[in-house]
Amino acid sequence: MSDQTPLSTNLGRLQRASFVLAAVGLGGLVLAAALSPENTEQFYRSYLMAFLYWLAPALGSLAIVMLHNMTGGAWGFAIRRQLEAAMRNVPLMALLFVPILIGGIHPLYEWSHADVVAADPILQGKALYLNRTFFTVRAIGYFCVWIFLALSIVRLSARYDRTLSVAALRKLKVVSGLGLGTYVLTMSFAAFDWGMSLEPHWFSTIYGLLFVIGQGLATLCFAVLVASRIARHEPFSRWFAKSHFHDLGNLIMAFVMLWAYVSFSQFLIIWQANLPEETPWYLHRTGHGWQTVAILLVAFHFVIPFLILLNRRTKRNMRVLATIAAAILVARYVEIFWLIAPAFQHGGGLSVHWMDIVAPLSVGALWIGAFVRNLRGRPLVSLQDGKLLGQLEEASHG
Amino acid sequence: MQQAAGNPRDLGPSVIGPGHDLGSVTDKITSIVLKRETPRGWWIGLGVCLSLAGVLLIAIVKLLADGVGVWGLNVPVGWGFAIINFVWWIGIGHAGTLISAILLLFRQEWRTSINRFAEAMTIFAVMCAGIFPLLHVGRPWLAYWLLPYPNTMALWPQFRSPLLWDVFAVSTYATVSLLFWYIGLIPDFATLRDRAKSKPFKVAYGMLALGWRGAARHWERYETAYLLLAGLATPLVVSVHTVVSFDFAVGIIPGWHATIMPPYFVAGAIYSGFAMVMTLAIPLRAVFGLKDFITMRHLQNMAKIILATDLIVAYGYAMEAFFAWYSGNKYESGMMWGRMVGPYWWAYWSLMLCNVAIPQLLWFKRVRSNVLVLFIICLIVNVGMWLERFVIVVTSLSRDFLPSSWDMYAGTKWDWMLYIGTIGLFGTLVFLFIRFLPMISIFEMRTLVPKSEAGTEASGFEEVE
């Protein structure tokens, strides 16, 4: 069951391997992008999807930790350090957004084409919001808020661990309460800017929540996956109890249901009203081969995980839960692909470019490398929380 | 996900007052029901509510005699008070289901002392809600036509209509809530049966207790049944108000057709429901001396839930306003502009005041710890949620796509009498409930007793009241 190699050695190897892979992958992508204008355009499309995919565990960690600071619960103390390491990647995500700001706006967003806007009264009406300058300013604003929140939470949490000061704890709660609301609002607008405005005529008021919930789900799955790897090593196998995985499994199930709820509500409302300004979005995503992707999403992003997670035993089994979490993480990328990619094809058929696969893997390697580096920087568990919870004693009894 | 017991960072007051044991909990709660003398305040309260319920009766008789024309409905406002009040009452019910089902599954032990009367409130609110659509069909005695049953009239309901989904959603909701409430009451009925002094009460509670003897086997089956029902009730918290939101959202009326409607309606329902639970709990704990059972912790936790759901509701308003502009659709922006500066501007801005501005006070711990201020905020929230439905229903309909058909709407005195009458009916049922049934679950409170003692020591932090 347990892995004999020390965890620190494994993590060190993983970090090096990740950075090497990231250098190779991103280097290859940039080279390929420079070869032809078509490739450049494709690069930005794939890169945007990779960016949105990896933004999720970084921002989602921030959101889940803030949520946990207010609700409590043993599950959150168990995965706290991993989430803190993940949210320390928010500045990295800001850095990764720079290429889009510099070169990506024109190839990606139709509203940035002056000739298109000139011929379109609706886009002219939106130009006050959808223009290069304001888009850039907003993006910088979102990242400032997120970086501030992530660093504050990490700093306050570290101070509490060191000093056990109630003042730090109270401050943590205040920042979390205000921060969670701010996060939901800013992430919603980020989703409108980066995702929804790819098809600038279309709008849906629930679109922001779709991203917020997706980020929460991705984070929980990511945390389970990391926890299951860490738990193979002594003494961490004693730190994680079955009940933690049970609770995390319940939370994953709740988020899977929320995702289905929000997705289905949007679909039903738009489908039944059948308005010409709204339905094209779904027509592009349910025809020309895209319906297969949609059905796969229904099956692997909702029905199958939901049915498996209904069972109590699967949630208490670390390996089974980790497998489901990994499957959902794959489905998360399929969803991002289904949300974003059809926008570039203007009703064309389903096609997958090699960059659509390589970009998320390369960005992911960089992300994982930075994550492992953050993880190694601080103790993996908070002994104070562990003592107070009686976790360390309890866990050794089973 | 235990909050009371399993959180080393817990700073709040405890869920049960100090110095209670199993006997004192039982005595305290049963004495409210079994006491011989009925307090005078109860008679006065019941009298007032019964008179208002009489107003309801008059309004219904008038309506049945003269027809729906006595209401203020017109063209284009075909949905008026009836829908507003229906949604308002249905929403209020949601807190009961959330407290009894979801908080039970999430092992939030603080729910224990408030779940019983919150569930009762749910059932009474659903009863009040049901009156409106039933009357709005015009011929309530034919309301069974809404059900899909084989008949010789070749009559079959329109399954694409969310109004029909409502029939199923609300009737399921009423049934499950009633079952859940009753099953939760069985062990307490047995306690009352054993403690009642007079014969008729002994017999009545005895029959309701279904032969409960408190045997280990009874408890085992009871726990299973209760958890299963909680599982069944959980989706209902979301589904009922989602379907209610579909009543609006699947149409194409600007201001109704928005994809954010389902989550924002559900949050609004929970928000208004908790406000109503607080509106009832705060006077009850003062009058019946239940401050040890419904502690500051309950009030503070409920205040936090009200704040959280309020933020979701405010998010919904913000999205509606932003997309009214962003959509680039002149009907959408016209609708939002009409709400803000049109003839119903007072309703819209009062709504913003009641539902967005004032509840922000709950961020402050001092406000959350002040019972009187909490009570006032909850009353304001109740008004705000009524205004929300008024704004949605009336402003969207009164200015439709053709300016020539625009018209104003106002409720007539019969509309108001019907609305106030249902508040009277609700109050009457609440007063009867607190006199004849244990308003706090006795056996569940008993389970808190040893924990409250252990919990205080283990948390290591000073208790703050």
Coordinates of N, CA and C in Angstrom, one line a residue, chain A residues 185-378:
Chain A
L185 N -18.1 37.5 -8.0 CA -18.4 38.6 -8.9 C -17.3 38.8 -9.9
T186 N -16.1 38.8 -9.5 CA -15.0 39.0 -10.5 C -14.8 37.9 -11.4
M187 N -14.9 36.6 -10.9 CA -14.8 35.5 -11.8 C -15.9 35.5 -12.8
S188 N -17.1 35.9 -12.4 CA -18.2 35.9 -13.3 C -17.9 36.8 -14.5
F189 N -17.4 38.0 -14.2 CA -17.1 39.0 -15.2 C -15.9 38.5 -16.0
A190 N -15.0 37.8 -15.4 CA -13.9 37.3 -16.1 C -14.4 36.3 -17.1
A191 N -15.4 35.5 -16.7 CA -15.9 34.5 -17.6 C -16.7 35.1 -18.8
F192 N -17.4 36.3 -18.5 CA -18.0 37.0 -19.6 C -17.0 37.5 -20.6
D193 N -15.9 38.1 -20.0 CA -14.9 38.7 -20.9 C -14.2 37.6 -21.7
W194 N -13.7 36.6 -21.0 CA -12.7 35.7 -21.7 C -13.5 34.6 -22.5
G195 N -14.6 34.2 -22.0 CA -15.4 33.1 -22.6 C -16.6 33.5 -23.4
M196 N -17.5 34.2 -22.7 CA -18.8 34.6 -23.4 C -18.6 35.5 -24.6
S197 N -17.6 36.5 -24.4 CA -17.5 37.5 -25.5 C -16.8 36.9 -26.7
L198 N -16.4 35.7 -26.7 CA -16.0 35.0 -28.0 C -17.1 35.0 -29.0
E199 N -18.3 34.9 -28.5 CA -19.5 35.0 -29.4 C -20.2 36.3 -28.9
P200 N -19.8 37.4 -29.4 CA -20.2 38.7 -28.7 C -21.7 39.0 -28.7
H201 N -22.5 38.3 -29.6 CA -23.9 38.6 -29.6 C -24.7 37.8 -28.5
W202 N -24.1 36.7 -28.1 CA -24.8 35.8 -27.2 C -24.6 36.2 -25.8
F203 N -25.6 36.0 -25.0 CA -25.5 36.3 -23.5 C -26.3 35.3 -22.7
S204 N -25.9 35.0 -21.5 CA -26.6 34.2 -20.6 C -26.2 34.6 -19.2
T205 N -27.2 34.9 -18.4 CA -26.9 35.5 -17.1 C -26.3 34.5 -16.1
I206 N -26.5 33.2 -16.4 CA -26.0 32.1 -15.5 C -24.5 31.7 -15.9
Y207 N -24.0 32.2 -17.0 CA -22.7 31.8 -17.5 C -21.6 31.9 -16.5
G208 N -21.6 33.0 -15.7 CA -20.6 33.2 -14.7 C -20.6 32.0 -13.6
L209 N -21.8 31.7 -13.2 CA -21.9 30.6 -12.2 C -21.4 29.3 -12.7
L210 N -21.6 29.1 -14.0 CA -21.1 27.8 -14.6 C -19.6 27.7 -14.4
F211 N -18.8 28.8 -14.6 CA -17.4 28.8 -14.4 C -17.0 28.7 -12.9
V212 N -17.8 29.4 -12.1 CA -17.5 29.4 -10.6 C -17.6 28.0 -10.1
I213 N -18.7 27.3 -10.5 CA -19.0 25.9 -10.0 C -17.9 25.0 -10.6
G214 N -17.6 25.2 -11.9 CA -16.6 24.3 -12.5 C -15.3 24.4 -11.8
Q215 N -14.9 25.7 -11.4 CA -13.6 25.8 -10.7 C -13.7 25.1 -9.3
G216 N -14.8 25.2 -8.6 CA -14.9 24.5 -7.3 C -14.8 23.0 -7.5
L217 N -15.4 22.5 -8.5 CA -15.4 21.1 -8.8 C -14.0 20.6 -9.1
A218 N -13.3 21.4 -10.0 CA -12.0 21.0 -10.4 C -11.0 21.0 -9.2
T219 N -11.2 22.0 -8.4 CA -10.3 22.1 -7.2 C -10.5 20.8 -6.3
L220 N -11.8 20.5 -6.0 CA -12.0 19.4 -5.1 C -11.4 18.1 -5.7
C221 N -11.6 17.9 -7.0 CA -11.1 16.7 -7.6 C -9.6 16.7 -7.6
F222 N -9.0 17.8 -7.8 CA -7.5 18.0 -7.8 C -7.0 17.7 -6.4
A223 N -7.7 18.2 -5.4 CA -7.3 18.0 -4.0 C -7.4 16.5 -3.6
V224 N -8.4 15.8 -4.1 CA -8.5 14.4 -3.8 C -7.4 13.6 -4.4
L225 N -7.1 14.0 -5.7 CA -6.0 13.3 -6.4 C -4.7 13.5 -5.7
V226 N -4.4 14.7 -5.3 CA -3.1 15.0 -4.6 C -3.1 14.3 -3.3
A227 N -4.2 14.4 -2.5 CA -4.3 13.7 -1.2 C -4.0 12.2 -1.3
S228 N -4.6 11.6 -2.4 CA -4.4 10.2 -2.5 C -3.0 9.8 -2.8
R229 N -2.3 10.7 -3.5 CA -0.8 10.5 -3.7 C 0.0 10.6 -2.4
I230 N -0.3 11.7 -1.7 CA 0.4 12.0 -0.5 C 0.2 10.9 0.5
A231 N -1.1 10.4 0.6 CA -1.4 9.5 1.6 C -0.7 8.1 1.5
R232 N -0.1 7.9 0.3 CA 0.7 6.7 0.2 C 1.9 6.6 1.0
H233 N 2.3 7.8 1.5 CA 3.6 7.9 2.2 C 3.3 8.0 3.7
E234 N 4.2 7.4 4.5 CA 4.2 7.6 6.0 C 4.8 9.0 6.2
P235 N 4.3 9.8 7.2 CA 3.2 9.4 8.2 C 1.9 10.0 7.7
F236 N 1.8 10.4 6.4 CA 0.6 11.1 6.0 C -0.6 10.1 5.8
S237 N -0.2 8.8 5.7 CA -1.3 7.9 5.6 C -2.2 7.9 6.9
R238 N -1.6 8.4 8.0 CA -2.3 8.5 9.2 C -3.1 9.8 9.3
W239 N -2.6 10.8 8.6 CA -3.2 12.1 8.6 C -4.6 12.1 7.9
F240 N -4.7 11.4 6.8 CA -5.9 11.4 6.1 C -6.8 10.2 6.6
A241 N -8.0 10.5 7.0 CA -8.9 9.5 7.5 C -10.0 9.2 6.4
K242 N -10.6 8.1 6.6 CA -11.7 7.7 5.6 C -12.7 8.8 5.6
S243 N -13.0 9.3 6.7 CA -14.1 10.3 6.8 C -13.8 11.5 6.0
H244 N -12.5 11.9 5.9 CA -12.1 13.0 5.0 C -12.5 12.8 3.6
F245 N -12.2 11.6 3.1 CA -12.5 11.3 1.7 C -14.0 11.2 1.5
H246 N -14.7 10.7 2.6 CA -16.1 10.6 2.5 C -16.7 12.0 2.3
D247 N -16.3 12.9 3.1 CA -16.8 14.3 3.0 C -16.4 14.9 1.7
L248 N -15.2 14.7 1.3 CA -14.8 15.3 0.0 C -15.6 14.7 -1.2
G249 N -15.8 13.4 -1.0 CA -16.7 12.7 -2.1 C -18.1 13.3 -2.1
N250 N -18.6 13.6 -0.9 CA -19.9 14.2 -0.9 C -19.9 15.6 -1.5
L251 N -18.8 16.3 -1.2 CA -18.7 17.7 -1.8 C -18.6 17.6 -3.3
I252 N -17.8 16.6 -3.8 CA -17.7 16.5 -5.3 C -19.0 16.1 -5.9
M253 N -19.7 15.3 -5.2 CA -21.1 14.9 -5.7 C -22.0 16.2 -5.7
A254 N -21.9 17.0 -4.7 CA -22.7 18.2 -4.6 C -22.4 19.1 -5.8
F255 N -21.1 19.3 -6.1 CA -20.7 20.2 -7.2 C -21.0 19.6 -8.5
V256 N -20.9 18.2 -8.7 CA -21.4 17.6 -9.9 C -22.9 17.9 -10.1
M257 N -23.6 17.8 -9.1 CA -25.1 18.1 -9.2 C -25.3 19.6 -9.5
L258 N -24.6 20.4 -8.8 CA -24.7 21.9 -9.1 C -24.4 22.2 -10.5
W259 N -23.3 21.6 -11.0 CA -22.9 21.8 -12.4 C -24.1 21.4 -13.3
A260 N -24.6 20.2 -13.1 CA -25.7 19.7 -13.9 C -26.9 20.6 -13.8
Y261 N -27.2 21.1 -12.6 CA -28.3 22.0 -12.4 C -28.2 23.2 -13.2
V262 N -27.0 23.9 -13.1 CA -26.8 25.1 -13.8 C -26.8 24.9 -15.3
S263 N -26.1 23.9 -15.8 CA -26.1 23.6 -17.2 C -27.5 23.3 -17.7
F264 N -28.2 22.5 -17.0 CA -29.5 22.1 -17.5 C -30.5 23.3 -17.5
S265 N -30.4 24.1 -16.4 CA -31.3 25.3 -16.3 C -31.1 26.2 -17.5
Q266 N -29.8 26.4 -17.9 CA -29.5 27.3 -19.0 C -30.0 26.7 -20.3
F267 N -29.8 25.4 -20.4 CA -30.3 24.7 -21.7 C -31.8 24.8 -21.8
L268 N -32.5 24.4 -20.7 CA -33.9 24.4 -20.8 C -34.6 25.8 -21.1
I269 N -34.0 26.8 -20.4 CA -34.6 28.1 -20.5 C -34.4 28.6 -22.0
I270 N -33.2 28.4 -22.5 CA -32.9 28.9 -23.9 C -33.6 28.0 -24.9
W271 N -33.7 26.7 -24.7 CA -34.3 25.8 -25.6 C -35.8 26.1 -25.7
Q272 N -36.4 26.3 -24.6 CA -37.9 26.4 -24.6 C -38.3 27.8 -25.1
A273 N -37.5 28.8 -24.8 CA -37.9 30.2 -25.4 C -37.6 30.2 -26.9
N274 N -36.5 29.5 -27.3 CA -36.2 29.4 -28.7 C -36.1 30.8 -29.4
L275 N -35.3 31.7 -28.8 CA -35.2 33.0 -29.4 C -33.9 33.0 -30.3
P276 N -34.1 33.7 -31.4 CA -33.0 33.7 -32.4 C -31.6 34.3 -31.9
E277 N -31.7 35.1 -30.9 CA -30.4 35.6 -30.4 C -29.7 34.7 -29.4
E278 N -30.4 33.7 -28.9 CA -29.8 32.8 -27.9 C -29.6 31.4 -28.5
T279 N -30.5 30.8 -29.2 CA -30.3 29.4 -29.6 C -29.1 29.1 -30.5
P280 N -28.6 30.1 -31.3 CA -27.4 29.7 -32.1 C -26.3 29.1 -31.3
W281 N -26.1 29.6 -30.0 CA -25.0 29.1 -29.2 C -25.2 27.6 -29.0
Y282 N -26.4 27.1 -28.7 CA -26.6 25.7 -28.6 C -26.6 25.0 -29.9
L283 N -27.1 25.6 -31.0 CA -27.0 24.9 -32.3 C -25.6 24.6 -32.7
H284 N -24.7 25.6 -32.4 CA -23.3 25.3 -32.7 C -22.7 24.2 -31.8
R285 N -23.3 23.9 -30.7 CA -22.7 23.0 -29.8 C -23.5 21.6 -29.8
T286 N -24.5 21.5 -30.6 CA -25.3 20.3 -30.6 C -25.4 19.8 -32.0
G287 N -24.6 20.3 -33.0 CA -24.7 19.8 -34.3 C -23.3 19.5 -34.9
H288 N -23.2 19.0 -36.1 CA -21.9 18.8 -36.8 C -20.9 18.0 -35.9
G289 N -21.3 17.1 -35.2 CA -20.4 16.3 -34.4 C -20.2 16.7 -33.0
W290 N -20.6 18.0 -32.7 CA -20.5 18.5 -31.3 C -21.5 17.8 -30.4
Q291 N -22.6 17.3 -30.9 CA -23.5 16.6 -30.1 C -22.9 15.4 -29.3
T292 N -21.9 14.8 -30.0 CA -21.2 13.7 -29.3 C -20.5 14.2 -28.1
V293 N -19.9 15.3 -28.2 CA -19.2 15.9 -27.0 C -20.2 16.2 -26.0
A294 N -21.3 16.8 -26.4 CA -22.3 17.2 -25.4 C -22.8 15.9 -24.7
I295 N -23.1 14.8 -25.4 CA -23.5 13.6 -24.8 C -22.5 13.1 -23.8
L296 N -21.2 13.1 -24.3 CA -20.1 12.6 -23.4 C -20.1 13.4 -22.1
L297 N -20.3 14.7 -22.2 CA -20.3 15.6 -21.0 C -21.5 15.1 -20.1
V298 N -22.7 14.9 -20.6 CA -23.8 14.5 -19.8 C -23.4 13.2 -19.1
A299 N -22.8 12.3 -19.8 CA -22.5 11.0 -19.2 C -21.3 11.1 -18.2
F300 N -20.2 11.8 -18.6 CA -19.0 11.7 -17.8 C -18.8 12.9 -16.8
H301 N -19.6 13.9 -17.1 CA -19.5 15.0 -16.2 C -20.7 15.0 -15.2
F302 N -21.7 14.2 -15.4 CA -22.8 14.1 -14.5 C -23.2 12.7 -14.2
V303 N -23.8 12.0 -15.1 CA -24.5 10.7 -14.8 C -23.6 9.7 -14.1
I304 N -22.5 9.4 -14.7 CA -21.6 8.3 -14.2 C -21.0 8.7 -12.9
P305 N -20.3 9.9 -12.7 CA -19.8 10.2 -11.4 C -20.9 10.3 -10.3
F306 N -22.1 10.8 -10.7 CA -23.2 10.9 -9.8 C -23.6 9.6 -9.3
L307 N -23.8 8.6 -10.2 CA -24.3 7.3 -9.8 C -23.2 6.6 -8.9
I308 N -21.9 6.7 -9.3 CA -20.9 6.1 -8.5 C -20.8 6.7 -7.1
L309 N -20.9 8.0 -7.1 CA -20.7 8.7 -5.8 C -21.9 8.6 -4.9
L310 N -23.0 8.1 -5.4 CA -24.2 7.9 -4.5 C -23.8 6.8 -3.5
N311 N -22.9 5.9 -3.8 CA -22.6 4.8 -2.9 C -21.6 5.3 -1.9
R312 N -21.9 5.0 -0.7 CA -21.1 5.4 0.5 C -19.7 4.8 0.4
R313 N -19.7 3.5 0.0 CA -18.4 2.8 0.1 C -17.4 3.4 -0.9
T314 N -17.9 3.8 -2.1 CA -16.9 4.4 -3.1 C -16.3 5.7 -2.5
K315 N -17.1 6.4 -1.8 CA -16.6 7.7 -1.3 C -15.5 7.5 -0.2
R316 N -15.7 6.4 0.5 CA -14.7 6.1 1.6 C -13.5 5.4 1.1
N317 N -13.5 5.0 -0.1 CA -12.3 4.3 -0.7 C -11.5 5.3 -1.5
M318 N -10.3 5.5 -0.9 CA -9.4 6.5 -1.5 C -9.1 6.3 -3.0
R319 N -8.8 5.1 -3.3 CA -8.4 4.8 -4.7 C -9.5 5.0 -5.7
V320 N -10.7 4.5 -5.3 CA -11.9 4.7 -6.2 C -12.2 6.1 -6.4
L321 N -12.2 6.9 -5.3 CA -12.5 8.3 -5.3 C -11.5 9.0 -6.2
A322 N -10.2 8.7 -6.0 CA -9.2 9.3 -6.8 C -9.4 9.1 -8.3
T323 N -9.8 7.8 -8.6 CA -10.1 7.5 -10.1 C -11.2 8.4 -10.6
I324 N -12.3 8.5 -9.8 CA -13.4 9.3 -10.3 C -12.9 10.8 -10.4
A325 N -12.2 11.2 -9.4 CA -11.7 12.6 -9.5 C -10.9 12.9 -10.8
A326 N -10.0 11.9 -11.1 CA -9.2 12.0 -12.3 C -10.1 12.1 -13.6
A327 N -11.1 11.2 -13.6 CA -12.0 11.2 -14.7 C -12.8 12.5 -14.8
I328 N -13.2 13.1 -13.7 CA -13.9 14.4 -13.8 C -13.0 15.5 -14.3
L329 N -11.7 15.4 -13.9 CA -10.8 16.4 -14.3 C -10.6 16.4 -15.8
V330 N -10.6 15.2 -16.4 CA -10.6 15.1 -17.9 C -11.9 15.7 -18.4
A331 N -13.0 15.3 -17.8 CA -14.3 15.8 -18.3 C -14.4 17.4 -18.2
R332 N -13.7 17.9 -17.2 CA -13.6 19.4 -17.1 C -13.0 20.0 -18.3
Y333 N -11.9 19.4 -18.8 CA -11.3 19.9 -20.0 C -12.2 19.8 -21.2
V334 N -12.9 18.7 -21.3 CA -13.9 18.5 -22.4 C -14.9 19.6 -22.3
E335 N -15.4 19.9 -21.1 CA -16.4 21.0 -21.0 C -15.8 22.3 -21.5
I336 N -14.6 22.7 -21.0 CA -14.0 23.9 -21.5 C -13.9 23.9 -23.0
F337 N -13.5 22.8 -23.6 CA -13.4 22.7 -25.0 C -14.7 22.9 -25.7
W338 N -15.8 22.3 -25.1 CA -17.1 22.4 -25.6 C -17.7 23.8 -25.5
L339 N -17.3 24.5 -24.5 CA -17.8 25.8 -24.3 C -17.1 26.8 -25.2
I340 N -15.8 26.6 -25.4 CA -14.9 27.6 -26.1 C -14.8 27.3 -27.6
A341 N -14.3 26.1 -27.9 CA -13.9 25.8 -29.3 C -15.0 26.1 -30.3
P342 N -16.2 25.7 -30.1 CA -17.2 26.0 -31.2 C -17.3 27.4 -31.6
A343 N -16.9 28.3 -30.7 CA -17.0 29.8 -31.0 C -16.1 30.1 -32.2
F344 N -15.0 29.3 -32.4 CA -14.1 29.7 -33.4 C -14.5 29.0 -34.8
Q345 N -15.4 28.2 -34.8 CA -15.7 27.4 -36.0 C -17.0 27.9 -36.7
H346 N -17.7 28.8 -36.1 CA -18.8 29.4 -36.7 C -19.8 28.4 -37.3
G347 N -20.2 27.4 -36.5 CA -21.1 26.4 -36.9 C -20.5 25.3 -37.7
G348 N -19.1 25.3 -37.8 CA -18.5 24.2 -38.5 C -18.4 23.0 -37.6
G349 N -17.9 21.9 -38.2 CA -17.9 20.6 -37.6 C -16.8 20.5 -36.5
L350 N -17.0 19.4 -35.7 CA -16.1 19.1 -34.6 C -14.7 18.8 -35.2
S351 N -13.7 19.5 -34.7 CA -12.3 19.1 -35.1 C -11.4 19.4 -33.9
V352 N -10.4 18.5 -33.7 CA -9.5 18.7 -32.6 C -8.1 18.9 -33.2
H353 N -7.5 20.0 -32.9 CA -6.1 20.3 -33.3 C -5.1 19.7 -32.3
W354 N -3.9 19.4 -32.8 CA -3.0 18.8 -31.8 C -2.6 19.8 -30.7
M355 N -2.7 21.1 -31.0 CA -2.4 22.1 -30.0 C -3.5 22.1 -28.9
D356 N -4.7 21.7 -29.2 CA -5.7 21.6 -28.2 C -5.4 20.6 -27.1
I357 N -4.5 19.6 -27.5 CA -4.1 18.6 -26.5 C -2.8 19.1 -25.8
V358 N -1.9 19.5 -26.7 CA -0.5 19.8 -26.2 C -0.5 21.1 -25.3
A359 N -1.3 22.1 -25.6 CA -1.3 23.3 -24.8 C -1.8 23.1 -23.4
P360 N -2.9 22.4 -23.1 CA -3.2 22.2 -21.7 C -2.2 21.3 -21.0
L361 N -1.6 20.4 -21.7 CA -0.5 19.5 -21.0 C 0.7 20.4 -20.7
S362 N 1.1 21.2 -21.6 CA 2.3 22.0 -21.3 C 2.0 23.1 -20.2
V363 N 1.0 23.8 -20.3 CA 0.6 24.7 -19.3 C 0.5 24.0 -18.0
G364 N -0.1 22.8 -18.0 CA -0.3 22.0 -16.9 C 1.0 21.6 -16.2
A365 N 2.0 21.2 -17.0 CA 3.3 20.8 -16.5 C 3.9 22.0 -15.7
L366 N 3.8 23.2 -16.3 CA 4.3 24.4 -15.6 C 3.6 24.6 -14.3
W367 N 2.3 24.5 -14.4 CA 1.4 24.7 -13.2 C 1.8 23.7 -12.1
I368 N 1.9 22.4 -12.5 CA 2.2 21.4 -11.5 C 3.5 21.6 -10.9
G369 N 4.5 21.9 -11.7 CA 5.9 22.2 -11.2 C 5.8 23.3 -10.2
A370 N 5.1 24.4 -10.5 CA 5.1 25.5 -9.5 C 4.3 25.1 -8.3
F371 N 3.3 24.3 -8.5 CA 2.5 23.8 -7.3 C 3.3 23.0 -6.4
V372 N 4.1 22.0 -7.0 CA 4.9 21.2 -6.1 C 6.0 22.0 -5.4
R373 N 6.5 23.0 -6.1 CA 7.5 23.9 -5.5 C 6.8 24.6 -4.2
N374 N 5.6 25.1 -4.4 CA 4.9 25.7 -3.3 C 4.6 24.7 -2.2
L375 N 4.3 23.5 -2.6 CA 3.9 22.5 -1.6 C 5.1 22.1 -0.7
R376 N 6.3 22.1 -1.4 CA 7.5 21.7 -0.6 C 8.0 22.8 0.3
G377 N 7.5 24.1 0.0 CA 8.0 25.2 0.8 C 7.5 25.2 2.3
R378 N 6.4 24.5 2.5 CA 5.8 24.6 3.9 C 5.4 23.2 4.4

